[in-house]
């Protein structure tokens, strides 16, 4: 009798054994999943009846969203870690996750056979895949372009008669944006400029630092605003409507004399004035652009709450603004930046607009199979979502083995890497890191309260309530050797709890069907 | 008086930068004096080559046709690298997208099911044909990485293992037939071979940890296979054999074992050598030449970036160009008649390679932007292959001082022009040399030029009068 009991306990805690969840290729840093014309791994269907739950597990050892049914049990939890979730306490709405239609991404998609490019788009935008709800669209060129260009490089053409979309838009962006819309009719595009045309800048150069010439309501500012509005008009002619506009990518970069990439300086003050006196009114007067949600900042969290305070303190400015864009590169800094921002401006959503790995000068741009980078992503996303952020956007859909193309060699990693020679692509562990959130959190989900009975620095966690009543708990175990058993209890239900096993270096999404 | 041109490639960015240099009889002043003596001739240089690997073909195919043609032209036209050799793998290697042979039907000794694969038709044949359009004299040599798995002791094409049985038996006869069928099938596409290498890196086949396609031969079993099976099978096919195709550490012993047996040696014309042990003593090559001077030693494989701990593709690596020049100089100065690169063109990962055996290459493909990069290594090869014409001979040369950071070689072309290649490995600007070149036959005139730090120079002397 005792033996049977022990066996039962072991069965609950025996780490699930995994067959191969995907077509794996092993590298020094870990494994990637290889996709080609005949085969690409899919996320196991949730497929749960009411009250049932399942864990989806991804591990450094090779599991990829491996699905196990988990039963609620009322017997004494044997684990030392207890996680309680409480859906009666709700925080912010999670608007969704996204990626970026960079020129580089489009060029890489174009280098693959059409069917394979379609597979990439499907993996990201269909609800059987990452179910991305947002897409960032650069306005003209950025570091992930093959050349420096804007939509009007004719100097002094203030009336923008020479404004024209470029071949990059027609070959590398629009076709894939339309492909994505087929998979998600509600896909929300938000546009963002890296720089105005050079002739509108103090430096007379699109690439590198500098700010807009002149002053608010003057010739240059007016011209720039009509440039921005023309972007939306031209895309509208292609049948593409936008949900939002971020005022400027990384506005603080524009003061860095050493930067080579396209940038334009705004301070919080000049951004405030630009929105109030130039951009805001013009948007409202434009039939195509009047409903656009305007995002401010689009820079790292260290600038908060000051940036938001400065811009939104002016109520006229604030009337044009919907949210605050934040990048993830200072996510190791205090959460107070985000918390204070939310407290000061609870009516404005904070939205993650850019995140990436592998961008530092001394590191490998593309690190095949890197678990570290997947771990960083989960860490950052959990940190953001636990501190009022409403969404998160990846920097590039797909890059090549060099981490580009990038005219300025600003190479970086991406969740998908293209290999045109063999008509293949790799799905990095990072891809699955995003999936653990984006596939399971439905649009309109809210973050709910959660608490762990004891502090544990290895475990990262967040919890959510979907509109249909299902609950999602996302967990990460960063320990490289130790496993953990966690009892997850829903305080809204009876004494039932779910036992979740977390092996070393693992990510688990617990999905509790309503 | 004579005219010469100096071509300089440097770490600081020069790429075969051309300067005219005039012969002068003024007082020579320089930090290095080189004397060349074309009355003392060594070996004939047959030429330089590269490999039509599956990976190279796949990368070429991923580029627009016009750009792929540019790559081929850069390598094979005489306005480019003027390559004279093409190594052609027989079935799959580490630089393939998958493991396959030309006949994976077990026990099919008659080779009834022998067939070329899609890789040959899409990734090899079209580009070999394109190369031949630029150089109709292109000499192709086939080389197997492994026999079909069913013929091996391990039953697996990838990884270690030798042929089953022994020379003369059904396995060995079947394998010899496999070689013949390879020649026949390629011939149907208008492609004929100058030679066959008996086995790529035959010593690899004993390494139990190795995952790549390989078949073990010892010098003895290679000798016997050639003597009993392969040699006779190739009778009348107008194709010669290369032995070894492995690193120089195996010499001269390997050559001794195979070539001292007349019945094997009669089918063989040359010894293939890889460059991965080029840091070992030159005696390996010298002794081989001394004992087997009727057989040429040909460099059949060389590459950079293949080490487990290093970056596979190192963009712009001057060091790798330097290593390449160093290796070629060392080989040519020690009786080797030519040198072959391991891949024409790889991708940014250093592949594709089914077994992740990534490496660097002189050309790297970037299909997304329809571009390719020419690495410094590409120019390293150009300094030799573009200027040393087929049929050139290595001639005597000597420096007045021993300069460890400077390496050099000299050649006489069939048309009487002379080629002198120099490498300066010194890193400081102050280590620039002024080189004075004199011909032993003419003690009045000389050429004088600058050899900057971290540079490669080729001095091309046009006239047969110095």
JSON list of C-alpha atoms in Angstrom, two decimals, chain B residues 123-220:
[
{"chain": "B", "resi": 123, "resn": "UNK", "atom": "CA", "xyz": [23.18, 22.66, -57.23]},
{"chain": "B", "resi": 124, "resn": "UNK", "atom": "CA", "xyz": [26.22, 21.23, -59.03]},
{"chain": "B", "resi": 125, "resn": "UNK", "atom": "CA", "xyz": [25.84, 20.56, -62.74]},
{"chain": "B", "resi": 126, "resn": "UNK", "atom": "CA", "xyz": [24.46, 24.00, -63.69]},
{"chain": "B", "resi": 127, "resn": "UNK", "atom": "CA", "xyz": [27.34, 25.77, -61.99]},
{"chain": "B", "resi": 128, "resn": "UNK", "atom": "CA", "xyz": [30.01, 23.41, -63.30]},
{"chain": "B", "resi": 129, "resn": "UNK", "atom": "CA", "xyz": [28.64, 24.11, -66.78]},
{"chain": "B", "resi": 130, "resn": "UNK", "atom": "CA", "xyz": [28.68, 27.84, -66.08]},
{"chain": "B", "resi": 131, "resn": "UNK", "atom": "CA", "xyz": [32.29, 27.61, -64.91]},
{"chain": "B", "resi": 132, "resn": "UNK", "atom": "CA", "xyz": [33.28, 25.68, -68.01]},
{"chain": "B", "resi": 133, "resn": "UNK", "atom": "CA", "xyz": [31.83, 28.42, -70.17]},
{"chain": "B", "resi": 134, "resn": "UNK", "atom": "CA", "xyz": [34.34, 30.79, -68.60]},
{"chain": "B", "resi": 135, "resn": "UNK", "atom": "CA", "xyz": [37.17, 28.25, -68.63]},
{"chain": "B", "resi": 136, "resn": "UNK", "atom": "CA", "xyz": [36.74, 25.47, -71.19]},
{"chain": "B", "resi": 137, "resn": "UNK", "atom": "CA", "xyz": [39.97, 23.90, -69.88]},
{"chain": "B", "resi": 138, "resn": "UNK", "atom": "CA", "xyz": [38.62, 23.54, -66.36]},
{"chain": "B", "resi": 139, "resn": "UNK", "atom": "CA", "xyz": [39.92, 20.30, -64.86]},
{"chain": "B", "resi": 140, "resn": "UNK", "atom": "CA", "xyz": [37.44, 18.49, -62.67]},
{"chain": "B", "resi": 141, "resn": "UNK", "atom": "CA", "xyz": [38.28, 15.87, -60.09]},
{"chain": "B", "resi": 142, "resn": "UNK", "atom": "CA", "xyz": [35.66, 13.88, -58.23]},
{"chain": "B", "resi": 143, "resn": "UNK", "atom": "CA", "xyz": [36.09, 12.81, -54.63]},
{"chain": "B", "resi": 144, "resn": "UNK", "atom": "CA", "xyz": [33.85, 10.60, -52.44]},
{"chain": "B", "resi": 145, "resn": "UNK", "atom": "CA", "xyz": [33.38, 11.33, -48.75]},
{"chain": "B", "resi": 146, "resn": "UNK", "atom": "CA", "xyz": [31.80, 7.95, -48.21]},
{"chain": "B", "resi": 147, "resn": "UNK", "atom": "CA", "xyz": [30.62, 4.85, -50.01]},
{"chain": "B", "resi": 148, "resn": "UNK", "atom": "CA", "xyz": [26.91, 4.03, -49.64]},
{"chain": "B", "resi": 149, "resn": "UNK", "atom": "CA", "xyz": [26.24, 2.90, -46.07]},
{"chain": "B", "resi": 150, "resn": "UNK", "atom": "CA", "xyz": [25.29, -0.64, -47.01]},
{"chain": "B", "resi": 151, "resn": "UNK", "atom": "CA", "xyz": [28.82, -1.22, -48.31]},
{"chain": "B", "resi": 152, "resn": "UNK", "atom": "CA", "xyz": [30.42, -0.23, -45.01]},
{"chain": "B", "resi": 153, "resn": "UNK", "atom": "CA", "xyz": [31.29, -2.16, -41.86]},
{"chain": "B", "resi": 154, "resn": "UNK", "atom": "CA", "xyz": [29.07, 0.24, -39.89]},
{"chain": "B", "resi": 155, "resn": "UNK", "atom": "CA", "xyz": [26.16, 0.06, -42.36]},
{"chain": "B", "resi": 156, "resn": "UNK", "atom": "CA", "xyz": [26.00, 3.89, -42.14]},
{"chain": "B", "resi": 157, "resn": "UNK", "atom": "CA", "xyz": [27.15, 6.39, -44.71]},
{"chain": "B", "resi": 158, "resn": "UNK", "atom": "CA", "xyz": [27.73, 9.04, -42.06]},
{"chain": "B", "resi": 159, "resn": "UNK", "atom": "CA", "xyz": [30.34, 8.49, -39.39]},
{"chain": "B", "resi": 160, "resn": "UNK", "atom": "CA", "xyz": [33.26, 6.06, -39.38]},
{"chain": "B", "resi": 161, "resn": "UNK", "atom": "CA", "xyz": [33.66, 2.66, -40.99]},
{"chain": "B", "resi": 162, "resn": "UNK", "atom": "CA", "xyz": [35.55, 0.97, -43.81]},
{"chain": "B", "resi": 163, "resn": "UNK", "atom": "CA", "xyz": [34.33, -0.92, -46.81]},
{"chain": "B", "resi": 164, "resn": "UNK", "atom": "CA", "xyz": [33.19, -4.42, -45.98]},
{"chain": "B", "resi": 165, "resn": "UNK", "atom": "CA", "xyz": [35.48, -7.24, -46.94]},
{"chain": "B", "resi": 166, "resn": "UNK", "atom": "CA", "xyz": [38.74, -6.70, -48.80]},
{"chain": "B", "resi": 167, "resn": "UNK", "atom": "CA", "xyz": [40.07, -5.60, -52.15]},
{"chain": "B", "resi": 168, "resn": "UNK", "atom": "CA", "xyz": [38.85, -7.74, -55.00]},
{"chain": "B", "resi": 169, "resn": "UNK", "atom": "CA", "xyz": [35.60, -8.81, -53.37]},
{"chain": "B", "resi": 170, "resn": "UNK", "atom": "CA", "xyz": [32.05, -7.94, -54.39]},
{"chain": "B", "resi": 171, "resn": "UNK", "atom": "CA", "xyz": [31.89, -4.82, -52.20]},
{"chain": "B", "resi": 172, "resn": "UNK", "atom": "CA", "xyz": [35.09, -3.38, -53.62]},
{"chain": "B", "resi": 173, "resn": "UNK", "atom": "CA", "xyz": [34.10, -4.23, -57.18]},
{"chain": "B", "resi": 174, "resn": "UNK", "atom": "CA", "xyz": [30.69, -2.64, -56.60]},
{"chain": "B", "resi": 175, "resn": "UNK", "atom": "CA", "xyz": [32.30, 0.49, -55.22]},
{"chain": "B", "resi": 176, "resn": "UNK", "atom": "CA", "xyz": [34.63, 0.73, -58.19]},
{"chain": "B", "resi": 177, "resn": "UNK", "atom": "CA", "xyz": [31.55, 0.42, -60.42]},
{"chain": "B", "resi": 178, "resn": "UNK", "atom": "CA", "xyz": [30.03, 3.27, -58.41]},
{"chain": "B", "resi": 179, "resn": "UNK", "atom": "CA", "xyz": [32.94, 5.51, -59.44]},
{"chain": "B", "resi": 180, "resn": "UNK", "atom": "CA", "xyz": [32.54, 4.51, -63.08]},
{"chain": "B", "resi": 181, "resn": "UNK", "atom": "CA", "xyz": [28.79, 5.18, -63.02]},
{"chain": "B", "resi": 182, "resn": "UNK", "atom": "CA", "xyz": [29.49, 8.61, -61.55]},
{"chain": "B", "resi": 183, "resn": "UNK", "atom": "CA", "xyz": [31.68, 9.45, -64.53]},
{"chain": "B", "resi": 184, "resn": "UNK", "atom": "CA", "xyz": [29.09, 8.07, -66.94]},
{"chain": "B", "resi": 185, "resn": "UNK", "atom": "CA", "xyz": [26.17, 9.98, -65.46]},
{"chain": "B", "resi": 186, "resn": "UNK", "atom": "CA", "xyz": [28.05, 13.27, -65.40]},
{"chain": "B", "resi": 187, "resn": "UNK", "atom": "CA", "xyz": [29.15, 12.65, -68.96]},
{"chain": "B", "resi": 188, "resn": "UNK", "atom": "CA", "xyz": [25.48, 12.68, -69.98]},
{"chain": "B", "resi": 189, "resn": "UNK", "atom": "CA", "xyz": [25.41, 16.34, -68.90]},
{"chain": "B", "resi": 190, "resn": "UNK", "atom": "CA", "xyz": [28.48, 17.05, -70.99]},
{"chain": "B", "resi": 191, "resn": "UNK", "atom": "CA", "xyz": [30.79, 17.04, -67.99]},
{"chain": "B", "resi": 192, "resn": "UNK", "atom": "CA", "xyz": [33.96, 14.98, -68.17]},
{"chain": "B", "resi": 193, "resn": "UNK", "atom": "CA", "xyz": [36.49, 14.48, -65.43]},
{"chain": "B", "resi": 194, "resn": "UNK", "atom": "CA", "xyz": [40.24, 14.84, -65.48]},
{"chain": "B", "resi": 195, "resn": "UNK", "atom": "CA", "xyz": [40.79, 12.80, -62.29]},
{"chain": "B", "resi": 196, "resn": "UNK", "atom": "CA", "xyz": [39.26, 11.07, -59.33]},
{"chain": "B", "resi": 197, "resn": "UNK", "atom": "CA", "xyz": [40.45, 11.18, -55.78]},
{"chain": "B", "resi": 198, "resn": "UNK", "atom": "CA", "xyz": [40.19, 7.71, -54.28]},
{"chain": "B", "resi": 199, "resn": "UNK", "atom": "CA", "xyz": [38.79, 8.95, -50.96]},
{"chain": "B", "resi": 200, "resn": "UNK", "atom": "CA", "xyz": [38.45, 12.26, -49.12]},
{"chain": "B", "resi": 201, "resn": "UNK", "atom": "CA", "xyz": [40.46, 12.23, -45.90]},
{"chain": "B", "resi": 202, "resn": "UNK", "atom": "CA", "xyz": [40.69, 8.42, -45.66]},
{"chain": "B", "resi": 203, "resn": "UNK", "atom": "CA", "xyz": [42.09, 8.57, -42.12]},
{"chain": "B", "resi": 204, "resn": "UNK", "atom": "CA", "xyz": [38.87, 10.22, -40.86]},
{"chain": "B", "resi": 205, "resn": "UNK", "atom": "CA", "xyz": [37.07, 6.92, -41.31]},
{"chain": "B", "resi": 206, "resn": "UNK", "atom": "CA", "xyz": [38.73, 5.50, -38.19]},
{"chain": "B", "resi": 207, "resn": "UNK", "atom": "CA", "xyz": [37.52, 8.26, -35.89]},
{"chain": "B", "resi": 208, "resn": "UNK", "atom": "CA", "xyz": [34.62, 6.86, -33.85]},
{"chain": "B", "resi": 209, "resn": "UNK", "atom": "CA", "xyz": [33.60, 10.31, -32.70]},
{"chain": "B", "resi": 210, "resn": "UNK", "atom": "CA", "xyz": [33.26, 11.68, -36.19]},
{"chain": "B", "resi": 211, "resn": "UNK", "atom": "CA", "xyz": [29.72, 12.23, -37.52]},
{"chain": "B", "resi": 212, "resn": "UNK", "atom": "CA", "xyz": [30.59, 13.32, -41.08]},
{"chain": "B", "resi": 213, "resn": "UNK", "atom": "CA", "xyz": [30.33, 10.96, -44.06]},
{"chain": "B", "resi": 214, "resn": "UNK", "atom": "CA", "xyz": [33.63, 9.05, -44.25]},
{"chain": "B", "resi": 215, "resn": "UNK", "atom": "CA", "xyz": [35.12, 5.75, -45.36]},
{"chain": "B", "resi": 216, "resn": "UNK", "atom": "CA", "xyz": [38.31, 4.45, -43.83]},
{"chain": "B", "resi": 217, "resn": "UNK", "atom": "CA", "xyz": [41.23, 3.46, -45.99]},
{"chain": "B", "resi": 218, "resn": "UNK", "atom": "CA", "xyz": [44.72, 2.87, -44.78]},
{"chain": "B", "resi": 219, "resn": "UNK", "atom": "CA", "xyz": [47.56, 3.42, -47.23]},
{"chain": "B", "resi": 220, "resn": "UNK", "atom": "CA", "xyz": [47.63, -0.36, -47.63]}
]
